[in-house]
Amino acid sequence: MQAAAASAPLLHVRTVWKKFGDRVTAAGVDLQVGNGEFFTMLGPSGSGKSTVLRMISGLEQPDGGRILINGEDVTDLPPWRRGLGMVFQQYANFPHMTVAQNIGYGLRRSNLDRAALRERVSELLDLVSLPGFEDKPVTKLSGGEQQRVAIARALAPRPRLLLLDEPLSALDEKIRREMQVQLKDIQRATGTAFVYVTHDQEEALTMSDRVAVLNWGYLVQVDAPQALFRQPRTKFVAQFFRGSNVVEGRFIGSGTQTVFDCAAFRLDCGAVANPANPPAVAIRNEDIRINAHSVGNVAEGETAFDAVLERVVYRGIYTDFQFKLADGQIIVASATTNQDLASGARVRLAVKTDRIIPLHAEPS
Ligand SMILES: Nc1ncnc2c1ncn2[C@@H]1O[C@H](COP(=O)(O)OP(=O)(O)OP(=O)(O)O)[C@@H](O)[C@H]1O
Ligand SMILES: [Mg+2]
């Protein structure tokens, strides 16, 4: 038992199922989180993120599967016996208390004497960049400050895992972006593992060591931000991250000899287990190179194809060029440099072949 616990992950959500009526909100979700990891569950509204988080916390019971912490099965333990901290979208501070009293509440079971308590509160306020805020009434603080108090309170008893459900979504854009960086700093400084829920792709990519993408209760892909962004597994993941094209076609051949074929180009793609239906590939907008001539150069390792420019959309730092392929599919190329092109221009587009990503079927 001891040896098993030593090698067990900090958190193991083991094949967890949950249904509300006939709506499946967690479909055999299986994931592991390591010590000190910033792990994010990302997905659209209703995909089951909060449900999975609530099952980890003990606020919700799974219909099937187990929750293990350090190898110990906690599925039947109440929330307060799981050694976890929680932060929600609403600030959830006690409005009639000062900042110090709010944070101290998180330490009520710790038996610290007054001096030690004061020291721990001050240490936590430094951690969340609110030094000297002890005696302020918590309701006099801004939204971002109140949320930092809530985070300090949740971290006060040194939980083995902190669960956060969209903690920044009530804040305005500018504060939210600042807080993303701060939260990551706080997480690094404490070394506490975070399981973070958001529907905001940028937030997930900014802060996380790994991201799990959820859709309709299914875990679609778990990867580091870069890998998720550059190697989407399914059409859903590719389209969830802005700036990706999905081009449909068909796979010819079988086994390790598959070729993806659409009206614009053909691509050797080897073995594609469980391909998307209809077959499709993802190409990021910024991976498409625009040749202003229909007979433009094609470099080693590139796939090239013809397209007709339909529309130019200026986006500030970059410009989106919307092209129509031979079969009518639309593909968008983003470029930071000015392209002297008018609508109707026939051009040759080129993509590094390894940046054309064959997509897999959605889990079901
Ligand atoms: N207690 C409940 N009773 C009935 N249905 C519920 C309950 N909790 C969640 N659901 C349903 O389960 C589905 C998933 O909900 P959940 O709150 O987990 O999604 P979410 O990914 O957190 O969404 P959001 O981004 O909107 O917070 C939704 O359709 C929701 O209506
Ligand atoms: Mg939710």
Coordinates of C-alpha atoms and ligand atoms in Angstrom, one line a residue:
M1 CA 0.0 0.0 0.0
Q2 CA 2.8 2.4 1.0
A3 CA 4.8 1.7 -2.2
A4 CA 1.7 2.1 -4.4
A5 CA 1.0 5.5 -2.8
A6 CA 4.6 6.6 -3.3
S7 CA 4.4 6.0 -7.1
A8 CA 0.8 7.1 -7.5
P9 CA 0.0 10.4 -9.1
L10 CA -1.2 13.3 -6.9
L11 CA -4.6 13.1 -8.5
H12 CA -6.1 10.3 -10.5
V13 CA -9.6 10.8 -11.9
R14 CA -10.2 7.2 -12.9
T15 CA -12.8 6.5 -15.6
V16 CA -15.4 8.7 -14.0
W17 CA -19.0 8.8 -15.3
K18 CA -21.8 11.2 -14.4
K19 CA -25.3 11.6 -15.8
F20 CA -28.0 14.2 -15.0
G21 CA -31.2 12.7 -16.3
D22 CA -30.2 11.2 -19.7
R23 CA -27.6 13.9 -20.2
V24 CA -24.0 12.4 -19.9
T25 CA -21.8 15.2 -18.4
A26 CA -18.7 13.0 -17.7
A27 CA -18.1 10.1 -20.1
G28 CA -15.4 7.9 -18.7
V29 CA -13.1 10.8 -17.9
D30 CA -9.7 9.6 -17.0
L31 CA -6.9 12.0 -16.1
Q32 CA -3.9 12.3 -13.9
V33 CA -2.3 15.3 -12.3
G34 CA 1.2 15.4 -10.9
N35 CA 2.7 17.3 -8.0
G36 CA 3.3 21.0 -8.7
E37 CA 1.4 20.8 -12.0
F38 CA -0.8 23.6 -13.4
F39 CA -3.5 21.4 -15.0
T40 CA -6.4 23.0 -16.9
M41 CA -9.8 21.7 -18.0
L42 CA -10.9 23.6 -21.1
G43 CA -14.2 23.4 -23.0
P44 CA -17.3 25.2 -24.1
S45 CA -20.2 25.9 -21.8
G46 CA -21.9 22.7 -20.7
S47 CA -19.0 20.4 -21.6
G48 CA -18.8 19.1 -18.1
K49 CA -15.8 21.0 -16.7
S50 CA -17.4 22.0 -13.4
T51 CA -19.0 18.6 -13.0
V52 CA -15.6 16.9 -13.1
L53 CA -14.1 19.5 -10.8
R54 CA -17.0 19.1 -8.3
M55 CA -16.5 15.3 -8.3
I56 CA -12.8 15.8 -7.5
S57 CA -13.8 18.1 -4.6
G58 CA -16.5 15.8 -3.3
L59 CA -19.4 18.2 -3.9
E60 CA -20.7 15.8 -6.5
Q61 CA -20.7 12.0 -6.5
P62 CA -19.7 10.1 -9.7
D63 CA -22.1 7.4 -11.0
G64 CA -19.1 5.3 -11.9
G65 CA -15.3 5.4 -11.6
R66 CA -13.1 6.5 -8.7
I67 CA -11.2 9.6 -7.5
L68 CA -7.8 8.9 -6.0
I69 CA -5.4 11.3 -4.3
N70 CA -1.9 10.1 -3.7
G71 CA -3.2 6.6 -4.4
E72 CA -5.9 6.8 -1.7
D73 CA -9.4 6.3 -2.9
V74 CA -11.3 9.4 -1.7
T75 CA -14.5 8.9 -3.7
D76 CA -16.6 8.3 -0.5
L77 CA -14.9 11.0 1.6
P78 CA -16.8 14.3 2.2
P79 CA -15.1 17.5 0.7
W80 CA -13.5 18.7 3.9
R81 CA -11.7 15.4 4.4
R82 CA -9.9 15.5 1.0
G83 CA -7.3 18.1 1.9
L84 CA -8.2 20.3 -1.1
G85 CA -8.7 24.0 -1.5
M86 CA -11.4 25.6 -3.7
V87 CA -11.8 28.9 -5.5
F88 CA -14.9 29.8 -7.4
Q89 CA -16.0 32.5 -9.9
Q90 CA -17.8 34.4 -7.2
Y91 CA -15.4 35.8 -4.7
A92 CA -17.0 33.9 -1.8
N93 CA -15.4 36.1 0.9
F94 CA -17.2 36.9 4.2
P95 CA -18.4 40.5 3.6
H96 CA -18.5 41.5 7.2
M97 CA -14.9 40.5 7.9
T98 CA -11.5 42.2 7.2
V99 CA -9.0 40.7 4.8
A100 CA -7.0 39.2 7.6
Q101 CA -10.1 37.6 9.2
N102 CA -11.1 36.1 5.8
I103 CA -7.7 34.5 5.3
G104 CA -7.6 33.5 9.0
Y105 CA -10.8 31.6 8.5
G106 CA -8.9 29.3 6.2
L107 CA -6.6 28.6 9.1
R108 CA -9.3 28.0 11.8
R109 CA -8.4 24.3 12.1
S110 CA -4.7 24.8 12.3
N111 CA -4.1 25.6 16.0
L112 CA -1.7 28.4 15.3
D113 CA -1.2 31.0 18.1
R114 CA -2.0 34.6 17.4
A115 CA 1.5 35.6 16.4
A116 CA 2.0 32.6 14.1
L117 CA -1.4 33.3 12.6
R118 CA -0.6 36.9 11.9
E119 CA 2.7 35.9 10.3
R120 CA 1.0 33.3 8.1
V121 CA -1.6 35.9 7.0
S122 CA 1.1 38.4 6.2
E123 CA 3.1 35.8 4.2
L124 CA -0.1 34.9 2.2
L125 CA -0.8 38.6 1.5
D126 CA 2.7 39.0 0.2
L127 CA 2.2 35.9 -2.0
V128 CA -1.0 37.4 -3.6
S129 CA 0.6 40.9 -3.9
L130 CA -1.6 42.6 -1.3
P131 CA 1.0 43.4 1.4
G132 CA -0.5 45.5 4.3
F133 CA -4.1 44.8 3.4
E134 CA -4.8 43.0 6.7
D135 CA -7.2 45.4 8.3
K136 CA -9.2 46.5 5.2
P137 CA -12.8 45.5 5.0
V138 CA -12.9 43.0 2.2
T139 CA -15.9 44.6 0.5
K140 CA -13.8 47.8 -0.1
L141 CA -11.5 45.9 -2.4
S142 CA -11.7 45.7 -6.2
G143 CA -12.9 42.5 -7.9
G144 CA -9.3 41.4 -8.7
E145 CA -8.2 42.1 -5.1
Q146 CA -11.1 40.2 -3.6
Q147 CA -10.4 37.2 -5.7
R148 CA -6.8 37.3 -4.5
V149 CA -8.0 37.2 -0.9
A150 CA -10.1 34.2 -1.8
I151 CA -7.1 32.5 -3.3
A152 CA -5.0 33.4 -0.2
R153 CA -7.7 31.9 2.0
A154 CA -7.8 28.7 0.0
L155 CA -4.1 28.4 0.1
A156 CA -3.8 29.2 3.8
P157 CA -4.0 25.6 5.1
R158 CA -1.5 24.4 2.5
P159 CA -3.9 22.1 0.5
R160 CA -2.3 19.4 -1.5
L161 CA -4.3 20.5 -4.5
L162 CA -6.2 23.7 -5.3
L163 CA -9.3 23.5 -7.5
L164 CA -10.3 26.7 -9.3
D165 CA -13.5 27.1 -11.3
E166 CA -13.4 30.1 -13.7
P167 CA -12.0 32.3 -10.9
L168 CA -11.2 35.2 -13.3
S169 CA -14.3 35.2 -15.4
A170 CA -16.1 38.0 -13.4
L171 CA -13.1 40.3 -13.9
D172 CA -12.7 42.7 -16.8
E173 CA -10.4 41.8 -19.7
K174 CA -7.4 43.9 -18.6
I175 CA -7.4 42.8 -14.9
R176 CA -8.0 39.2 -16.1
R177 CA -4.9 39.2 -18.2
E178 CA -2.8 40.6 -15.3
M179 CA -4.3 38.0 -13.0
Q180 CA -3.5 35.1 -15.3
V181 CA 0.2 36.0 -15.0
Q182 CA -0.1 36.5 -11.2
L183 CA -1.9 33.2 -10.7
K184 CA 0.8 31.4 -12.6
D185 CA 3.4 33.1 -10.3
I186 CA 1.5 32.2 -7.2
Q187 CA 1.2 28.6 -8.4
R188 CA 5.0 28.4 -9.0
A189 CA 5.9 30.1 -5.8
T190 CA 3.8 27.7 -3.7
G191 CA 4.5 24.6 -5.8
T192 CA 0.9 23.6 -5.1
A193 CA -0.8 21.6 -7.9
F194 CA -3.7 23.6 -9.5
V195 CA -6.7 22.1 -11.3
Y196 CA -8.1 25.0 -13.2
V197 CA -11.4 25.3 -15.1
T198 CA -11.9 27.7 -17.9
H199 CA -13.7 28.1 -21.3
D200 CA -11.1 30.7 -22.4
Q201 CA -8.5 29.2 -24.7
E202 CA -6.0 32.0 -24.2
E203 CA -6.2 31.7 -20.4
A204 CA -5.6 27.9 -20.7
L205 CA -2.6 28.3 -23.0
T206 CA -1.1 31.2 -20.9
M207 CA -1.1 29.4 -17.5
S208 CA -1.1 25.7 -17.9
D209 CA 1.5 23.0 -17.9
R210 CA -1.1 20.7 -19.5
V211 CA -4.6 21.2 -20.8
A212 CA -7.4 18.7 -21.0
V213 CA -10.0 19.6 -23.7
L214 CA -13.6 18.5 -22.8
N215 CA -16.6 18.3 -25.2
W216 CA -20.0 16.8 -24.3
G217 CA -18.5 15.1 -21.2
Y218 CA -15.7 13.5 -23.3
L219 CA -12.0 14.2 -22.8
V220 CA -10.9 14.9 -26.3
Q221 CA -7.2 15.6 -25.9
V222 CA -4.7 16.2 -23.0
D223 CA -1.5 17.9 -24.0
A224 CA 0.9 20.7 -23.2
P225 CA -0.3 24.0 -24.6
Q226 CA 2.1 24.1 -27.6
A227 CA 1.2 20.5 -28.6
L228 CA -2.5 21.1 -28.3
F229 CA -2.3 24.3 -30.3
R230 CA -0.1 22.9 -33.0
Q231 CA -1.3 19.2 -33.1
P232 CA -5.0 19.3 -32.6
R233 CA -6.3 15.7 -32.4
T234 CA -9.9 16.4 -33.7
K235 CA -11.9 18.9 -35.7
F236 CA -13.4 20.1 -32.4
V237 CA -10.0 20.9 -30.9
A238 CA -8.8 22.5 -34.1
Q239 CA -11.8 24.8 -34.3
F240 CA -11.9 25.6 -30.6
F241 CA -8.6 27.4 -31.0
R242 CA -9.1 30.4 -33.2
G243 CA -7.0 30.6 -36.4
S244 CA -7.2 27.1 -37.7
N245 CA -8.6 25.8 -41.0
V246 CA -10.2 22.5 -41.3
V247 CA -10.1 21.1 -44.9
E248 CA -12.2 18.2 -45.8
G249 CA -11.4 15.5 -48.3
R250 CA -11.0 11.7 -48.4
F251 CA -8.4 9.2 -47.3
I252 CA -7.3 6.9 -50.1
G253 CA -5.5 3.6 -49.3
S254 CA -5.2 2.0 -46.0
G255 CA -2.8 1.0 -43.2
T256 CA 0.4 2.9 -43.4
Q257 CA -0.1 4.0 -47.0
T258 CA -2.9 6.5 -46.5
V259 CA -3.1 9.6 -48.8
F260 CA -5.4 12.5 -47.9
D261 CA -7.0 13.8 -51.1
C262 CA -9.0 17.0 -51.5
A263 CA -9.7 19.1 -54.6
A264 CA -6.7 21.3 -53.8
F265 CA -3.9 18.9 -52.8
R266 CA -2.8 15.4 -52.0
L267 CA -0.9 14.5 -48.9
D268 CA 0.9 11.3 -47.9
C269 CA -0.2 10.9 -44.3
G270 CA 0.8 7.3 -43.4
A271 CA -1.3 5.5 -40.8
V272 CA -4.3 7.5 -39.5
A273 CA -6.1 5.4 -36.9
N274 CA -9.7 6.2 -36.4
P275 CA -9.8 9.2 -38.9
A276 CA -12.3 12.0 -38.7
N277 CA -15.6 11.5 -40.5
P278 CA -15.7 13.1 -43.0
P279 CA -11.9 12.9 -43.4
A280 CA -10.2 16.2 -42.7
V281 CA -6.9 17.9 -42.0
A282 CA -6.2 21.0 -39.9
I283 CA -3.9 23.8 -41.2
R284 CA -3.2 26.9 -39.0
N285 CA -3.7 30.2 -40.7
E286 CA -0.2 31.4 -40.0
D287 CA 1.3 28.2 -41.5
I288 CA 0.1 29.1 -45.0
R289 CA 2.6 31.0 -47.2
I290 CA 1.1 33.2 -49.9
N291 CA 2.9 33.3 -53.3
A292 CA 1.6 36.2 -55.3
H293 CA 2.0 34.2 -58.5
S294 CA 0.1 31.2 -59.7
V295 CA 3.5 29.6 -60.4
G296 CA 5.2 30.6 -57.2
N297 CA 8.2 28.8 -55.7
V298 CA 7.6 25.7 -53.7
A299 CA 10.3 24.9 -51.1
E300 CA 11.5 21.5 -50.0
G301 CA 9.0 19.9 -47.7
E302 CA 6.1 22.0 -48.8
T303 CA 2.8 21.2 -50.3
A304 CA 1.4 23.8 -52.7
F305 CA -2.0 24.4 -54.2
D306 CA -4.0 27.1 -56.1
A307 CA -6.6 29.3 -54.6
V308 CA -8.6 32.4 -55.5
L309 CA -8.6 35.4 -53.1
E310 CA -12.1 36.2 -51.9
R311 CA -11.7 38.7 -49.1
V312 CA -9.0 40.6 -47.1
V313 CA -9.7 41.3 -43.4
Y314 CA -7.4 43.6 -41.6
R315 CA -6.9 42.6 -38.0
G316 CA -4.2 45.0 -36.8
I317 CA -1.0 43.0 -36.1
Y318 CA -1.9 40.6 -39.0
T319 CA -4.2 40.4 -41.9
D320 CA -6.5 37.5 -42.8
F321 CA -6.7 36.5 -46.5
Q322 CA -9.7 34.4 -47.2
F323 CA -9.2 32.1 -50.2
K324 CA -11.5 29.7 -52.1
L325 CA -10.1 26.3 -53.1
A326 CA -11.0 24.5 -56.3
D327 CA -13.9 22.7 -54.7
G328 CA -15.3 25.8 -53.0
Q329 CA -13.9 25.2 -49.5
I330 CA -12.7 28.4 -47.8
I331 CA -9.2 28.6 -46.3
V332 CA -7.8 31.5 -44.4
A333 CA -4.1 32.5 -44.4
S334 CA -2.8 35.1 -41.9
A335 CA 0.2 37.2 -42.8
T336 CA 1.9 40.0 -40.9
T337 CA 3.4 41.5 -44.1
N338 CA 1.5 43.5 -46.6
Q339 CA 0.4 41.4 -49.6
D340 CA -0.4 43.4 -52.7
L341 CA -3.4 41.4 -53.7
A342 CA -6.9 42.2 -54.9
S343 CA -10.0 40.1 -54.6
G344 CA -10.2 37.6 -57.4
A345 CA -6.5 37.2 -57.6
R346 CA -5.4 33.6 -58.4
V347 CA -2.5 32.6 -56.2
R348 CA -0.4 29.7 -55.1
L349 CA -0.5 28.8 -51.4
A350 CA 2.2 26.7 -49.8
V351 CA 2.3 24.9 -46.5
K352 CA 5.0 22.8 -44.9
T353 CA 3.7 19.3 -45.3
D354 CA 4.3 18.5 -41.6
R355 CA 2.0 21.4 -40.7
I356 CA -0.9 19.7 -42.3
I357 CA -2.4 17.7 -39.4
P358 CA -4.7 14.7 -40.2
L359 CA -7.6 14.8 -37.8
H360 CA -9.1 11.9 -35.8
A361 CA -12.8 11.1 -35.0
E362 CA -14.3 12.7 -32.0
P363 CA -14.6 10.4 -29.0
S364 CA -18.0 8.9 -28.6
Ligands
LIG1 N1 -26.9 19.5 -10.6 C1 -27.2 19.3 -11.9 N2 -28.5 18.9 -12.2 C2 -28.8 18.8 -13.5 N3 -28.0 19.0 -14.6 C3 -26.8 19.5 -14.3 C4 -26.3 19.7 -12.9 N4 -25.0 20.1 -13.0 C5 -24.7 20.2 -14.3 N5 -25.7 19.8 -15.1 C6 -25.7 19.8 -16.5 O1 -24.5 19.1 -16.9 C7 -24.0 19.7 -18.1 C8 -22.5 20.1 -17.8 O2 -22.5 21.1 -16.8 P1 -21.2 21.7 -16.2 O3 -21.6 22.8 -15.2 O4 -20.3 20.7 -15.7 O5 -20.6 22.4 -17.5 P2 -19.4 23.4 -17.6 O6 -18.5 22.9 -18.7 O7 -18.8 23.7 -16.3 O8 -20.1 24.7 -18.3 P3 -19.9 26.3 -18.0 O9 -18.7 26.7 -18.8 O10 -21.2 26.9 -18.5 O11 -19.7 26.5 -16.5 C9 -24.9 20.9 -18.4 O12 -25.8 20.5 -19.4 C10 -25.6 21.2 -17.1 O13 -26.9 21.7 -17.4
MG2 MG -18.7 25.5 -15.2

